Coordinates of C-alpha atoms in Angstrom, one line a residue:
X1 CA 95.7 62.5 115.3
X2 CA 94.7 62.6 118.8
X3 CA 93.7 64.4 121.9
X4 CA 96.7 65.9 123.6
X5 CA 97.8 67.4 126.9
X6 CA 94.6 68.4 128.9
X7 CA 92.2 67.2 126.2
X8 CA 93.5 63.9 126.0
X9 CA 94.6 62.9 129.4
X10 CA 92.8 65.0 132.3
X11 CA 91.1 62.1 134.4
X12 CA 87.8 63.2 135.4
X13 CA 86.8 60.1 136.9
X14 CA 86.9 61.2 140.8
X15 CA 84.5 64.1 139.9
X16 CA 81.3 62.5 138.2
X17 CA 80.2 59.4 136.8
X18 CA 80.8 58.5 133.5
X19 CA 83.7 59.9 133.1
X20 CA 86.1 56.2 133.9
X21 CA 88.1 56.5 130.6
X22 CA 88.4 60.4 130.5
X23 CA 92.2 60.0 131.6
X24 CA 92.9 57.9 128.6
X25 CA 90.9 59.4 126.0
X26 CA 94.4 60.4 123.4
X27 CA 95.2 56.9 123.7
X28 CA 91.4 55.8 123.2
X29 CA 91.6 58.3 120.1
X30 CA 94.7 56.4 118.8
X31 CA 92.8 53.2 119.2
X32 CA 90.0 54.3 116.7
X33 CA 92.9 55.3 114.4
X34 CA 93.8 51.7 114.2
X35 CA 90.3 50.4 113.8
X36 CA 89.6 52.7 111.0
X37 CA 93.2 51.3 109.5
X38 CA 91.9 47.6 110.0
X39 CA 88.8 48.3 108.3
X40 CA 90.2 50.4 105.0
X41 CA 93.6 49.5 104.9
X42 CA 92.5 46.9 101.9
X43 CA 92.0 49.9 100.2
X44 CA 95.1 51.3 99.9
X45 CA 96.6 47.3 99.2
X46 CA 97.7 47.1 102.6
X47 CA 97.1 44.0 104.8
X48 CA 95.6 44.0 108.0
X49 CA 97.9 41.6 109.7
X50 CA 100.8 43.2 108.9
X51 CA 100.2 46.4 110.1
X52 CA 103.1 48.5 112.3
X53 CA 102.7 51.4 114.7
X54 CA 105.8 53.3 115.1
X55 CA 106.6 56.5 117.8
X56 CA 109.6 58.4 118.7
X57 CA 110.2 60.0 122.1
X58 CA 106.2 60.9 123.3
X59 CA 105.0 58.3 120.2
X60 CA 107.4 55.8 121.7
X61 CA 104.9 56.0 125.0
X62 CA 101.9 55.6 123.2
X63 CA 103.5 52.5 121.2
X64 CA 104.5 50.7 124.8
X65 CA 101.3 51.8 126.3
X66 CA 99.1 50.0 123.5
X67 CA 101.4 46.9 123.4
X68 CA 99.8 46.5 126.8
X69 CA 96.3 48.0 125.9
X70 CA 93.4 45.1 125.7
X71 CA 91.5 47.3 123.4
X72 CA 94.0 47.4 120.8
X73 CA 94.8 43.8 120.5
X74 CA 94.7 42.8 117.1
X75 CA 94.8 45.8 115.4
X76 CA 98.3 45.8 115.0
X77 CA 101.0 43.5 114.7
X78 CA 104.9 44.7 115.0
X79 CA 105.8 47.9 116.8
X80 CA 108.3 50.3 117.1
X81 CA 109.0 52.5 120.3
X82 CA 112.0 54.8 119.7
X83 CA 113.8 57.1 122.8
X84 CA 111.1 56.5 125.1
X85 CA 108.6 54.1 127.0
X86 CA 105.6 53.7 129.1
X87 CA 106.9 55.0 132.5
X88 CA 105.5 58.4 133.2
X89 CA 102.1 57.8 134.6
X90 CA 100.2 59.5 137.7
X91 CA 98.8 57.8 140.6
X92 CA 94.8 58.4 140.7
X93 CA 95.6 60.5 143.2
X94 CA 98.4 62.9 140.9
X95 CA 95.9 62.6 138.5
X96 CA 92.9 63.9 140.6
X97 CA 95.5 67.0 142.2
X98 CA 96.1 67.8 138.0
X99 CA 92.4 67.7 137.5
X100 CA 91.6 70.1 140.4
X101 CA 94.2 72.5 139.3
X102 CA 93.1 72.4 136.0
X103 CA 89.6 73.2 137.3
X104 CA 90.5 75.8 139.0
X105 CA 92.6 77.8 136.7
X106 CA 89.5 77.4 134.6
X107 CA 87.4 78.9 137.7
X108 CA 85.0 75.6 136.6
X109 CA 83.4 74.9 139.3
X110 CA 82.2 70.7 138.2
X111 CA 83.2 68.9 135.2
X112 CA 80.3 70.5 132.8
X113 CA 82.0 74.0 133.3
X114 CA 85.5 72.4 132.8
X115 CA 84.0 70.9 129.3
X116 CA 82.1 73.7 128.2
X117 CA 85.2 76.3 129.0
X118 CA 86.5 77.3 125.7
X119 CA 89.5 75.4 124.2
X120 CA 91.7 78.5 124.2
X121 CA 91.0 78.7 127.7
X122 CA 91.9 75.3 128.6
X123 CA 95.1 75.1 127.3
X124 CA 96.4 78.3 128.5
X125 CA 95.2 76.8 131.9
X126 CA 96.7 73.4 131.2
X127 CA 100.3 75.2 130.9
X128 CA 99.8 77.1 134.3
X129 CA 98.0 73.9 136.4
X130 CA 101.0 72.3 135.2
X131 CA 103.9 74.4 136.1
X132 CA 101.7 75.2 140.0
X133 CA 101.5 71.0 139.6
X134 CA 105.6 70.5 139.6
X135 CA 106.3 73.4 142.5
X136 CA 104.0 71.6 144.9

């Protein structure tokens, strides 16, 4: 499992400090996934150097993205992208215009009101920053 849509991938990073990864965190989620396989696969009688990620379409992104990732290196060791790849990304400066829209179809006025805005909330605003995103 992992952070999705808004809560995985709104980068936060031109609006305070401390926020670098925020536009990664679904893939940083994913990472912990495979170092919580590496450290109990033995466990189940897997091996940790043979493990395989696998994705399909949205999956086969994440499985290209890590491939390049330096965090995940090592924690897998054959993988699987099927029907899609690692080519739909945002310039910092898509990604801030996403951010903003996001913020204010929340009505947050700085990152501490975007976080503390209830999840409801910020998906039904993810859906609408989005669609107002693709007619600009």
């Amino acid at each position: 499992n992992y952070r999705l849509g808004a809560l995985g991938f709104t980068d936060l990073s031109s609006f305070a400090e401390g926020y670098e990864t925020s536009g990664v965190n679904g893939l940083l989620d994913q990472i912990k996934a495979l170092e919580w396989v590496q450290i109990n696969i033995g466990a189940f009688g897997g091996d940790p150097e043979r493990v395989t990620i696998a994705g399909e379409s949205a999956g086969a992104f994440s499985v290209t993205t890590l491939l390049g990732a330096p965090r995940a290196r090592g924690l897998f060791h054959r993988a699987i992208p099927q029907s899609g790849a690692a080519h739909h990304t945002l310039t910092q400066a898509q990604g801030r215009r996403v951010a903003e829209l996001l913020m204010q179809e929340t009505q947050s006025t700085d990152v501490q009101a975007l976080i503390d805005c209830p999840v409801e909330t910020l998906l039904n605003a993810q859906n609408t920053a989005s669609a107002r995103y693709h007619t600009e």
